[in-house]
Amino acid sequence: MTDVPQETLADATAVLHSALAGDSDAVVGTFDAVVDRSGVAGAYDVAWCLAATMVGDRVPRGAWTLDFPGIDDAAYDARWVARFVSAYVNRDVDTGEALFGAALADGQLPDCLLTLAGSTVATLRRRAG
């Protein structure tokens, strides 16, 4: 990620610190504060940062497909995270925004963001060994 506002990076870092500590209330509180300050677009930017953190720097350019056996049977938030991260990897901002809007309209966005934060932390822990 390049040209990300410092405030967005700070918010993403706060989400990750809270998720690492297992404090889901603080994760939700940080996203709520972002929405209060910057609207839903601000929360989207933080989520995009979390996807970038999960994916890392070493993903070659190209088209990627989602390989998630049983995705259609997974819970809404797990499907959403898999598809949102896939959109990030493919640099498909339109799909990422559509997924974000759909989760918001479905009343599922808080759970999706919480799952995204948890998945990012799990990925970071796995990488650390």
Short mmCIF file of N, CA, C and O in Angstrom, two decimals:
data_model
loop_
_atom_site.label_atom_id
_atom_site.label_comp_id
_atom_site.label_asym_id
_atom_site.label_seq_id
_atom_site.Cartn_x
_atom_site.Cartn_y
_atom_site.Cartn_z
N MET A 1 0.84 -1.17 0.00
CA MET A 1 0.00 0.00 0.00
C MET A 1 0.88 1.23 0.00
O MET A 1 1.87 1.29 0.69
N THR A 2 0.48 2.19 -0.77
CA THR A 2 1.22 3.45 -0.81
C THR A 2 0.24 4.59 -0.62
O THR A 2 -0.96 4.45 -0.84
N ASP A 3 0.77 5.71 -0.21
CA ASP A 3 -0.04 6.92 -0.06
C ASP A 3 -1.26 6.74 0.84
O ASP A 3 -2.34 7.25 0.55
N VAL A 4 -1.09 6.02 1.93
CA VAL A 4 -2.16 5.84 2.89
C VAL A 4 -2.00 6.92 3.95
O VAL A 4 -0.91 7.10 4.50
N PRO A 5 -3.08 7.66 4.24
CA PRO A 5 -2.98 8.71 5.26
C PRO A 5 -2.52 8.13 6.61
O PRO A 5 -2.90 7.01 6.98
N GLN A 6 -1.72 8.89 7.30
CA GLN A 6 -1.18 8.44 8.58
C GLN A 6 -2.30 8.07 9.56
O GLN A 6 -2.17 7.12 10.32
N GLU A 7 -3.38 8.83 9.54
CA GLU A 7 -4.50 8.56 10.44
C GLU A 7 -5.10 7.18 10.17
O GLU A 7 -5.44 6.45 11.10
N THR A 8 -5.19 6.79 8.90
CA THR A 8 -5.72 5.47 8.54
C THR A 8 -4.79 4.38 9.05
O THR A 8 -5.24 3.37 9.59
N LEU A 9 -3.50 4.57 8.87
CA LEU A 9 -2.53 3.59 9.37
C LEU A 9 -2.60 3.47 10.89
O LEU A 9 -2.52 2.37 11.43
N ALA A 10 -2.75 4.60 11.56
CA ALA A 10 -2.86 4.58 13.02
C ALA A 10 -4.11 3.83 13.46
O ALA A 10 -4.08 3.06 14.44
N ASP A 11 -5.21 4.05 12.75
CA ASP A 11 -6.45 3.34 13.08
C ASP A 11 -6.30 1.84 12.84
O ASP A 11 -6.73 1.02 13.66
N ALA A 12 -5.69 1.46 11.73
CA ALA A 12 -5.47 0.04 11.44
C ALA A 12 -4.57 -0.59 12.50
O ALA A 12 -4.82 -1.72 12.95
N THR A 13 -3.55 0.14 12.91
CA THR A 13 -2.65 -0.35 13.96
C THR A 13 -3.41 -0.53 15.27
O THR A 13 -3.22 -1.54 15.97
N ALA A 14 -4.28 0.41 15.61
CA ALA A 14 -5.07 0.29 16.84
C ALA A 14 -5.99 -0.92 16.78
O ALA A 14 -6.13 -1.65 17.77
N VAL A 15 -6.60 -1.16 15.62
CA VAL A 15 -7.45 -2.34 15.46
C VAL A 15 -6.63 -3.61 15.67
O VAL A 15 -7.04 -4.52 16.40
N LEU A 16 -5.45 -3.68 15.05
CA LEU A 16 -4.61 -4.87 15.19
C LEU A 16 -4.14 -5.07 16.62
O LEU A 16 -4.14 -6.21 17.11
N HIS A 17 -3.74 -4.01 17.30
CA HIS A 17 -3.31 -4.14 18.70
C HIS A 17 -4.45 -4.68 19.56
O HIS A 17 -4.23 -5.55 20.39
N SER A 18 -5.65 -4.17 19.34
CA SER A 18 -6.80 -4.65 20.11
C SER A 18 -7.11 -6.10 19.78
O SER A 18 -7.40 -6.90 20.68
N ALA A 19 -7.04 -6.44 18.50
CA ALA A 19 -7.31 -7.83 18.09
C ALA A 19 -6.25 -8.77 18.64
O ALA A 19 -6.58 -9.88 19.09
N LEU A 20 -4.98 -8.35 18.63
CA LEU A 20 -3.91 -9.17 19.20
C LEU A 20 -4.13 -9.42 20.69
O LEU A 20 -3.81 -10.48 21.20
N ALA A 21 -4.70 -8.43 21.36
CA ALA A 21 -4.99 -8.56 22.79
C ALA A 21 -6.28 -9.33 23.05
O ALA A 21 -6.62 -9.60 24.20
N GLY A 22 -7.01 -9.66 21.98
CA GLY A 22 -8.27 -10.38 22.14
C GLY A 22 -9.41 -9.51 22.61
O GLY A 22 -10.41 -10.01 23.13
N ASP A 23 -9.28 -8.21 22.42
CA ASP A 23 -10.28 -7.26 22.90
C ASP A 23 -11.22 -6.86 21.75
O ASP A 23 -11.03 -5.82 21.11
N SER A 24 -12.23 -7.67 21.52
CA SER A 24 -13.14 -7.41 20.40
C SER A 24 -13.94 -6.13 20.61
O SER A 24 -14.26 -5.44 19.64
N ASP A 25 -14.22 -5.77 21.86
CA ASP A 25 -14.93 -4.51 22.12
C ASP A 25 -14.08 -3.31 21.66
O ASP A 25 -14.62 -2.35 21.10
N ALA A 26 -12.78 -3.38 21.88
CA ALA A 26 -11.91 -2.28 21.45
C ALA A 26 -11.79 -2.24 19.93
O ALA A 26 -11.71 -1.16 19.35
N VAL A 27 -11.79 -3.40 19.28
CA VAL A 27 -11.77 -3.44 17.81
C VAL A 27 -13.01 -2.72 17.28
O VAL A 27 -12.91 -1.83 16.43
N VAL A 28 -14.17 -3.10 17.79
CA VAL A 28 -15.42 -2.48 17.36
C VAL A 28 -15.42 -0.99 17.71
O VAL A 28 -15.83 -0.16 16.90
N GLY A 29 -14.92 -0.65 18.88
CA GLY A 29 -14.85 0.75 19.30
C GLY A 29 -13.98 1.59 18.39
O GLY A 29 -14.32 2.73 18.07
N THR A 30 -12.88 1.02 17.94
CA THR A 30 -12.00 1.75 17.01
C THR A 30 -12.71 1.99 15.69
O THR A 30 -12.69 3.10 15.15
N PHE A 31 -13.36 0.95 15.15
CA PHE A 31 -14.10 1.13 13.91
C PHE A 31 -15.23 2.15 14.09
O PHE A 31 -15.47 2.98 13.21
N ASP A 32 -15.92 2.11 15.23
CA ASP A 32 -16.97 3.09 15.49
C ASP A 32 -16.41 4.51 15.51
O ASP A 32 -17.02 5.44 14.95
N ALA A 33 -15.25 4.68 16.13
CA ALA A 33 -14.62 6.01 16.19
C ALA A 33 -14.23 6.48 14.79
O ALA A 33 -14.39 7.66 14.46
N VAL A 34 -13.75 5.55 13.97
CA VAL A 34 -13.39 5.90 12.59
C VAL A 34 -14.63 6.36 11.83
O VAL A 34 -14.61 7.37 11.13
N VAL A 35 -15.74 5.63 11.98
CA VAL A 35 -16.98 6.00 11.29
C VAL A 35 -17.47 7.35 11.77
O VAL A 35 -17.89 8.19 10.97
N ASP A 36 -17.39 7.59 13.08
CA ASP A 36 -17.81 8.89 13.62
C ASP A 36 -16.97 10.03 13.05
O ASP A 36 -17.48 11.12 12.77
N ARG A 37 -15.69 9.78 12.86
CA ARG A 37 -14.76 10.82 12.40
C ARG A 37 -14.73 10.94 10.88
O ARG A 37 -14.70 12.04 10.34
N SER A 38 -14.72 9.80 10.17
CA SER A 38 -14.47 9.81 8.72
C SER A 38 -15.55 9.13 7.89
O SER A 38 -15.37 8.97 6.69
N GLY A 39 -16.61 8.70 8.54
CA GLY A 39 -17.68 8.03 7.81
C GLY A 39 -17.33 6.60 7.45
O GLY A 39 -16.27 6.08 7.81
N VAL A 40 -18.24 5.97 6.73
CA VAL A 40 -18.05 4.58 6.32
C VAL A 40 -16.83 4.45 5.41
O VAL A 40 -16.13 3.44 5.45
N ALA A 41 -16.54 5.48 4.63
CA ALA A 41 -15.36 5.44 3.76
C ALA A 41 -14.08 5.28 4.58
O ALA A 41 -13.15 4.59 4.15
N GLY A 42 -14.03 5.90 5.74
CA GLY A 42 -12.87 5.75 6.62
C GLY A 42 -12.73 4.32 7.12
O GLY A 42 -11.62 3.78 7.18
N ALA A 43 -13.85 3.69 7.47
CA ALA A 43 -13.81 2.29 7.91
C ALA A 43 -13.37 1.38 6.77
O ALA A 43 -12.62 0.43 6.97
N TYR A 44 -13.82 1.70 5.56
CA TYR A 44 -13.39 0.93 4.39
C TYR A 44 -11.88 1.03 4.23
O TYR A 44 -11.20 0.02 4.00
N ASP A 45 -11.33 2.22 4.35
CA ASP A 45 -9.89 2.41 4.21
C ASP A 45 -9.11 1.60 5.25
O ASP A 45 -8.07 1.01 4.94
N VAL A 46 -9.61 1.57 6.47
CA VAL A 46 -8.95 0.78 7.52
C VAL A 46 -9.05 -0.71 7.17
O VAL A 46 -8.06 -1.45 7.30
N ALA A 47 -10.20 -1.15 6.71
CA ALA A 47 -10.36 -2.56 6.32
C ALA A 47 -9.41 -2.92 5.18
O ALA A 47 -8.82 -4.00 5.17
N TRP A 48 -9.26 -2.01 4.21
CA TRP A 48 -8.35 -2.25 3.08
C TRP A 48 -6.92 -2.38 3.60
O TRP A 48 -6.14 -3.21 3.12
N CYS A 49 -6.56 -1.58 4.62
CA CYS A 49 -5.23 -1.68 5.25
C CYS A 49 -5.05 -3.03 5.93
O CYS A 49 -3.98 -3.64 5.87
N LEU A 50 -6.11 -3.51 6.58
CA LEU A 50 -6.02 -4.82 7.23
C LEU A 50 -5.82 -5.92 6.19
O LEU A 50 -5.02 -6.84 6.40
N ALA A 51 -6.53 -5.81 5.07
CA ALA A 51 -6.34 -6.79 3.99
C ALA A 51 -4.91 -6.74 3.48
O ALA A 51 -4.28 -7.78 3.24
N ALA A 52 -4.36 -5.53 3.33
CA ALA A 52 -2.97 -5.38 2.88
C ALA A 52 -2.01 -6.02 3.87
O ALA A 52 -1.05 -6.69 3.48
N THR A 53 -2.28 -5.86 5.15
CA THR A 53 -1.44 -6.45 6.19
C THR A 53 -1.51 -7.97 6.13
O THR A 53 -0.49 -8.66 6.24
N MET A 54 -2.70 -8.48 5.92
CA MET A 54 -2.88 -9.93 5.85
C MET A 54 -2.14 -10.50 4.65
O MET A 54 -1.45 -11.51 4.76
N VAL A 55 -2.25 -9.86 3.52
CA VAL A 55 -1.66 -10.36 2.28
C VAL A 55 -0.14 -10.21 2.28
O VAL A 55 0.59 -11.08 1.83
N GLY A 56 0.35 -9.09 2.79
CA GLY A 56 1.79 -8.85 2.81
C GLY A 56 2.28 -8.23 1.52
O GLY A 56 1.50 -7.90 0.62
N ASP A 57 3.58 -8.08 1.42
CA ASP A 57 4.21 -7.37 0.30
C ASP A 57 4.60 -8.26 -0.88
O ASP A 57 4.91 -7.76 -1.94
N ARG A 58 4.63 -9.53 -0.69
CA ARG A 58 5.26 -10.40 -1.69
C ARG A 58 4.27 -11.10 -2.62
O ARG A 58 4.52 -12.21 -3.05
N VAL A 59 3.19 -10.46 -2.92
CA VAL A 59 2.21 -11.06 -3.83
C VAL A 59 2.49 -10.55 -5.23
O VAL A 59 2.41 -9.35 -5.49
N PRO A 60 2.83 -11.46 -6.14
CA PRO A 60 3.09 -11.02 -7.52
C PRO A 60 1.83 -10.48 -8.18
O PRO A 60 0.72 -10.91 -7.86
N ARG A 61 2.01 -9.55 -9.09
CA ARG A 61 0.88 -9.00 -9.83
C ARG A 61 0.29 -10.09 -10.71
O ARG A 61 0.97 -11.00 -11.14
N GLY A 62 -0.99 -9.97 -10.97
CA GLY A 62 -1.67 -10.92 -11.83
C GLY A 62 -3.07 -11.18 -11.32
O GLY A 62 -3.46 -10.66 -10.28
N ALA A 63 -3.79 -11.97 -12.04
CA ALA A 63 -5.15 -12.33 -11.63
C ALA A 63 -5.09 -13.50 -10.66
O ALA A 63 -4.40 -14.49 -10.90
N TRP A 64 -5.81 -13.38 -9.58
CA TRP A 64 -5.87 -14.43 -8.56
C TRP A 64 -7.30 -14.90 -8.44
O TRP A 64 -8.24 -14.13 -8.59
N THR A 65 -7.47 -16.17 -8.14
CA THR A 65 -8.80 -16.70 -7.89
C THR A 65 -8.91 -17.13 -6.44
O THR A 65 -7.91 -17.49 -5.80
N LEU A 66 -10.10 -17.08 -5.94
CA LEU A 66 -10.37 -17.45 -4.56
C LEU A 66 -10.44 -18.97 -4.45
O LEU A 66 -11.21 -19.62 -5.16
N ASP A 67 -9.60 -19.55 -3.60
CA ASP A 67 -9.61 -20.99 -3.37
C ASP A 67 -9.98 -21.20 -1.91
O ASP A 67 -9.13 -21.16 -1.03
N PHE A 68 -11.26 -21.39 -1.66
CA PHE A 68 -11.77 -21.54 -0.32
C PHE A 68 -12.81 -22.66 -0.37
O PHE A 68 -13.99 -22.41 -0.60
N PRO A 69 -12.35 -23.91 -0.21
CA PRO A 69 -13.30 -25.02 -0.28
C PRO A 69 -14.45 -24.83 0.70
O PRO A 69 -14.26 -24.47 1.86
N GLY A 70 -15.65 -25.02 0.21
CA GLY A 70 -16.84 -24.90 1.05
C GLY A 70 -17.25 -23.48 1.36
O GLY A 70 -18.02 -23.25 2.29
N ILE A 71 -16.76 -22.51 0.60
CA ILE A 71 -17.05 -21.10 0.90
C ILE A 71 -18.55 -20.82 0.92
O ILE A 71 -19.02 -20.02 1.72
N ASP A 72 -19.29 -21.49 0.07
CA ASP A 72 -20.73 -21.22 0.03
C ASP A 72 -21.44 -21.69 1.29
O ASP A 72 -22.56 -21.25 1.58
N ASP A 73 -20.81 -22.56 2.04
CA ASP A 73 -21.39 -23.05 3.29
C ASP A 73 -20.85 -22.32 4.52
O ASP A 73 -21.32 -22.55 5.63
N ALA A 74 -19.87 -21.46 4.31
CA ALA A 74 -19.27 -20.72 5.43
C ALA A 74 -20.23 -19.63 5.91
O ALA A 74 -21.15 -19.22 5.20
N ALA A 75 -20.00 -19.17 7.11
CA ALA A 75 -20.79 -18.08 7.68
C ALA A 75 -20.59 -16.81 6.85
O ALA A 75 -19.58 -16.65 6.17
N TYR A 76 -21.56 -15.92 6.91
CA TYR A 76 -21.54 -14.68 6.13
C TYR A 76 -20.21 -13.95 6.30
O TYR A 76 -19.58 -13.55 5.32
N ASP A 77 -19.76 -13.78 7.56
CA ASP A 77 -18.55 -13.00 7.80
C ASP A 77 -17.31 -13.68 7.22
O ASP A 77 -16.42 -13.00 6.69
N ALA A 78 -17.24 -14.99 7.27
CA ALA A 78 -16.09 -15.70 6.70
C ALA A 78 -16.09 -15.59 5.18
O ALA A 78 -15.03 -15.37 4.56
N ARG A 79 -17.26 -15.72 4.56
CA ARG A 79 -17.35 -15.54 3.10
C ARG A 79 -16.93 -14.13 2.72
O ARG A 79 -16.20 -13.92 1.75
N TRP A 80 -17.42 -13.17 3.50
CA TRP A 80 -17.12 -11.77 3.21
C TRP A 80 -15.62 -11.51 3.28
O TRP A 80 -15.05 -10.88 2.40
N VAL A 81 -14.97 -11.99 4.34
CA VAL A 81 -13.53 -11.76 4.50
C VAL A 81 -12.77 -12.39 3.34
O VAL A 81 -11.88 -11.76 2.76
N ALA A 82 -13.10 -13.62 2.99
CA ALA A 82 -12.40 -14.29 1.88
C ALA A 82 -12.56 -13.49 0.59
O ALA A 82 -11.58 -13.29 -0.15
N ARG A 83 -13.74 -13.02 0.33
CA ARG A 83 -13.98 -12.27 -0.91
C ARG A 83 -13.36 -10.88 -0.87
O ARG A 83 -12.86 -10.39 -1.88
N PHE A 84 -13.38 -10.24 0.30
CA PHE A 84 -12.79 -8.91 0.44
C PHE A 84 -11.28 -8.98 0.25
O PHE A 84 -10.70 -8.16 -0.46
N VAL A 85 -10.65 -9.96 0.86
CA VAL A 85 -9.20 -10.12 0.70
C VAL A 85 -8.87 -10.48 -0.74
O VAL A 85 -7.88 -9.99 -1.30
N SER A 86 -9.69 -11.30 -1.37
CA SER A 86 -9.50 -11.63 -2.78
C SER A 86 -9.58 -10.36 -3.63
O SER A 86 -8.77 -10.16 -4.55
N ALA A 87 -10.53 -9.49 -3.33
CA ALA A 87 -10.65 -8.22 -4.06
C ALA A 87 -9.38 -7.39 -3.86
O ALA A 87 -8.87 -6.79 -4.81
N TYR A 88 -8.86 -7.37 -2.64
CA TYR A 88 -7.63 -6.62 -2.39
C TYR A 88 -6.48 -7.18 -3.22
O TYR A 88 -5.76 -6.43 -3.88
N VAL A 89 -6.31 -8.49 -3.19
CA VAL A 89 -5.20 -9.12 -3.91
C VAL A 89 -5.28 -8.81 -5.40
O VAL A 89 -4.26 -8.59 -6.05
N ASN A 90 -6.49 -8.76 -5.92
CA ASN A 90 -6.68 -8.49 -7.35
C ASN A 90 -6.77 -7.00 -7.65
O ASN A 90 -7.05 -6.63 -8.80
N ARG A 91 -6.55 -6.18 -6.64
CA ARG A 91 -6.63 -4.72 -6.80
C ARG A 91 -7.97 -4.29 -7.41
O ARG A 91 -8.05 -3.40 -8.24
N ASP A 92 -9.01 -4.99 -6.97
CA ASP A 92 -10.36 -4.77 -7.48
C ASP A 92 -11.15 -3.92 -6.49
O ASP A 92 -11.96 -4.43 -5.70
N VAL A 93 -10.89 -2.63 -6.52
CA VAL A 93 -11.52 -1.70 -5.58
C VAL A 93 -13.04 -1.72 -5.72
O VAL A 93 -13.76 -1.67 -4.71
N ASP A 94 -13.55 -1.81 -6.95
CA ASP A 94 -15.00 -1.82 -7.15
C ASP A 94 -15.66 -2.98 -6.41
O ASP A 94 -16.70 -2.80 -5.77
N THR A 95 -15.08 -4.16 -6.49
CA THR A 95 -15.63 -5.31 -5.78
C THR A 95 -15.50 -5.13 -4.28
O THR A 95 -16.43 -5.44 -3.53
N GLY A 96 -14.37 -4.62 -3.82
CA GLY A 96 -14.20 -4.36 -2.39
C GLY A 96 -15.25 -3.41 -1.87
O GLY A 96 -15.85 -3.65 -0.81
N GLU A 97 -15.51 -2.35 -2.62
CA GLU A 97 -16.53 -1.38 -2.20
C GLU A 97 -17.92 -1.99 -2.24
O GLU A 97 -18.75 -1.73 -1.36
N ALA A 98 -18.19 -2.82 -3.25
CA ALA A 98 -19.49 -3.49 -3.34
C ALA A 98 -19.70 -4.44 -2.16
O ALA A 98 -20.79 -4.49 -1.57
N LEU A 99 -18.68 -5.18 -1.81
CA LEU A 99 -18.78 -6.10 -0.67
C LEU A 99 -19.02 -5.32 0.62
O LEU A 99 -19.83 -5.72 1.46
N PHE A 100 -18.31 -4.21 0.78
CA PHE A 100 -18.46 -3.38 1.97
C PHE A 100 -19.89 -2.85 2.06
O PHE A 100 -20.52 -2.93 3.11
N GLY A 101 -20.39 -2.34 0.93
CA GLY A 101 -21.75 -1.81 0.90
C GLY A 101 -22.80 -2.88 1.16
O GLY A 101 -23.79 -2.63 1.87
N ALA A 102 -22.59 -4.06 0.63
CA ALA A 102 -23.54 -5.16 0.84
C ALA A 102 -23.58 -5.58 2.31
O ALA A 102 -24.65 -5.79 2.88
N ALA A 103 -22.40 -5.68 2.93
CA ALA A 103 -22.35 -6.05 4.35
C ALA A 103 -23.02 -4.98 5.20
O ALA A 103 -23.73 -5.30 6.17
N LEU A 104 -22.83 -3.72 4.84
CA LEU A 104 -23.48 -2.63 5.56
C LEU A 104 -24.99 -2.73 5.41
O LEU A 104 -25.73 -2.66 6.40
N ALA A 105 -25.46 -2.92 4.18
CA ALA A 105 -26.90 -3.02 3.92
C ALA A 105 -27.52 -4.23 4.61
O ALA A 105 -28.67 -4.18 5.06
N ASP A 106 -26.76 -5.30 4.71
CA ASP A 106 -27.26 -6.53 5.34
C ASP A 106 -27.15 -6.51 6.86
O ASP A 106 -27.54 -7.47 7.53
N GLY A 107 -26.58 -5.43 7.40
CA GLY A 107 -26.41 -5.34 8.85
C GLY A 107 -25.31 -6.26 9.38
O GLY A 107 -25.26 -6.55 10.58
N GLN A 108 -24.41 -6.69 8.51
CA GLN A 108 -23.36 -7.63 8.87
C GLN A 108 -21.97 -7.00 8.97
O GLN A 108 -21.01 -7.69 9.31
N LEU A 109 -21.86 -5.72 8.66
CA LEU A 109 -20.53 -5.10 8.59
C LEU A 109 -19.75 -5.21 9.90
O LEU A 109 -18.56 -5.58 9.86
N PRO A 110 -20.32 -4.95 11.07
CA PRO A 110 -19.52 -5.07 12.29
C PRO A 110 -18.92 -6.47 12.47
O PRO A 110 -17.73 -6.60 12.80
N ASP A 111 -19.71 -7.50 12.22
CA ASP A 111 -19.19 -8.87 12.35
C ASP A 111 -18.11 -9.14 11.31
O ASP A 111 -17.11 -9.81 11.59
N CYS A 112 -18.31 -8.64 10.10
CA CYS A 112 -17.33 -8.84 9.03
C CYS A 112 -16.00 -8.17 9.38
O CYS A 112 -14.93 -8.76 9.19
N LEU A 113 -16.05 -6.96 9.90
CA LEU A 113 -14.84 -6.23 10.26
C LEU A 113 -14.12 -6.91 11.42
O LEU A 113 -12.89 -6.98 11.45
N LEU A 114 -14.89 -7.42 12.36
CA LEU A 114 -14.31 -8.14 13.49
C LEU A 114 -13.62 -9.41 13.01
O LEU A 114 -12.51 -9.74 13.45
N THR A 115 -14.25 -10.12 12.09
CA THR A 115 -13.65 -11.33 11.54
C THR A 115 -12.41 -11.00 10.72
O THR A 115 -11.41 -11.72 10.77
N LEU A 116 -12.47 -9.90 9.97
CA LEU A 116 -11.29 -9.47 9.20
C LEU A 116 -10.12 -9.19 10.15
O LEU A 116 -8.99 -9.62 9.89
N ALA A 117 -10.38 -8.48 11.23
CA ALA A 117 -9.31 -8.19 12.20
C ALA A 117 -8.76 -9.48 12.80
O ALA A 117 -7.54 -9.65 12.90
N GLY A 118 -9.64 -10.39 13.16
CA GLY A 118 -9.19 -11.67 13.73
C GLY A 118 -8.40 -12.50 12.73
O GLY A 118 -7.40 -13.13 13.08
N SER A 119 -8.84 -12.50 11.49
CA SER A 119 -8.13 -13.25 10.46
C SER A 119 -6.76 -12.65 10.18
O SER A 119 -5.79 -13.38 9.94
N THR A 120 -6.68 -11.34 10.22
CA THR A 120 -5.40 -10.67 10.00
C THR A 120 -4.42 -11.04 11.12
O THR A 120 -3.27 -11.37 10.86
N VAL A 121 -4.91 -11.01 12.34
CA VAL A 121 -4.06 -11.37 13.49
C VAL A 121 -3.63 -12.83 13.39
O VAL A 121 -2.46 -13.16 13.62
N ALA A 122 -4.55 -13.72 13.03
CA ALA A 122 -4.20 -15.13 12.89
C ALA A 122 -3.11 -15.32 11.83
O ALA A 122 -2.18 -16.12 12.00
N THR A 123 -3.23 -14.58 10.73
CA THR A 123 -2.22 -14.66 9.67
C THR A 123 -0.87 -14.16 10.16
O THR A 123 0.16 -14.79 9.90
N LEU A 124 -0.87 -13.04 10.87
CA LEU A 124 0.39 -12.50 11.40
C LEU A 124 1.03 -13.48 12.38
O LEU A 124 2.26 -13.68 12.35
N ARG A 125 0.23 -14.10 13.22
CA ARG A 125 0.78 -15.08 14.19
C ARG A 125 1.35 -16.29 13.46
O ARG A 125 2.39 -16.81 13.84
N ARG A 126 0.66 -16.74 12.43
CA ARG A 126 1.14 -17.91 11.68
C ARG A 126 2.47 -17.57 11.00
O ARG A 126 3.40 -18.38 11.01
N ARG A 127 2.56 -16.37 10.42
CA ARG A 127 3.82 -15.95 9.79
C ARG A 127 4.97 -15.88 10.78
O ARG A 127 6.12 -16.19 10.44
N ALA A 128 4.67 -15.43 11.99
CA ALA A 128 5.71 -15.27 13.02
C ALA A 128 6.20 -16.62 13.50
O ALA A 128 7.29 -16.71 14.08
N GLY A 129 5.41 -17.66 13.27
CA GLY A 129 5.84 -19.00 13.62
C GLY A 129 5.46 -19.35 14.99
O GLY A 129 5.76 -20.06 15.75
#
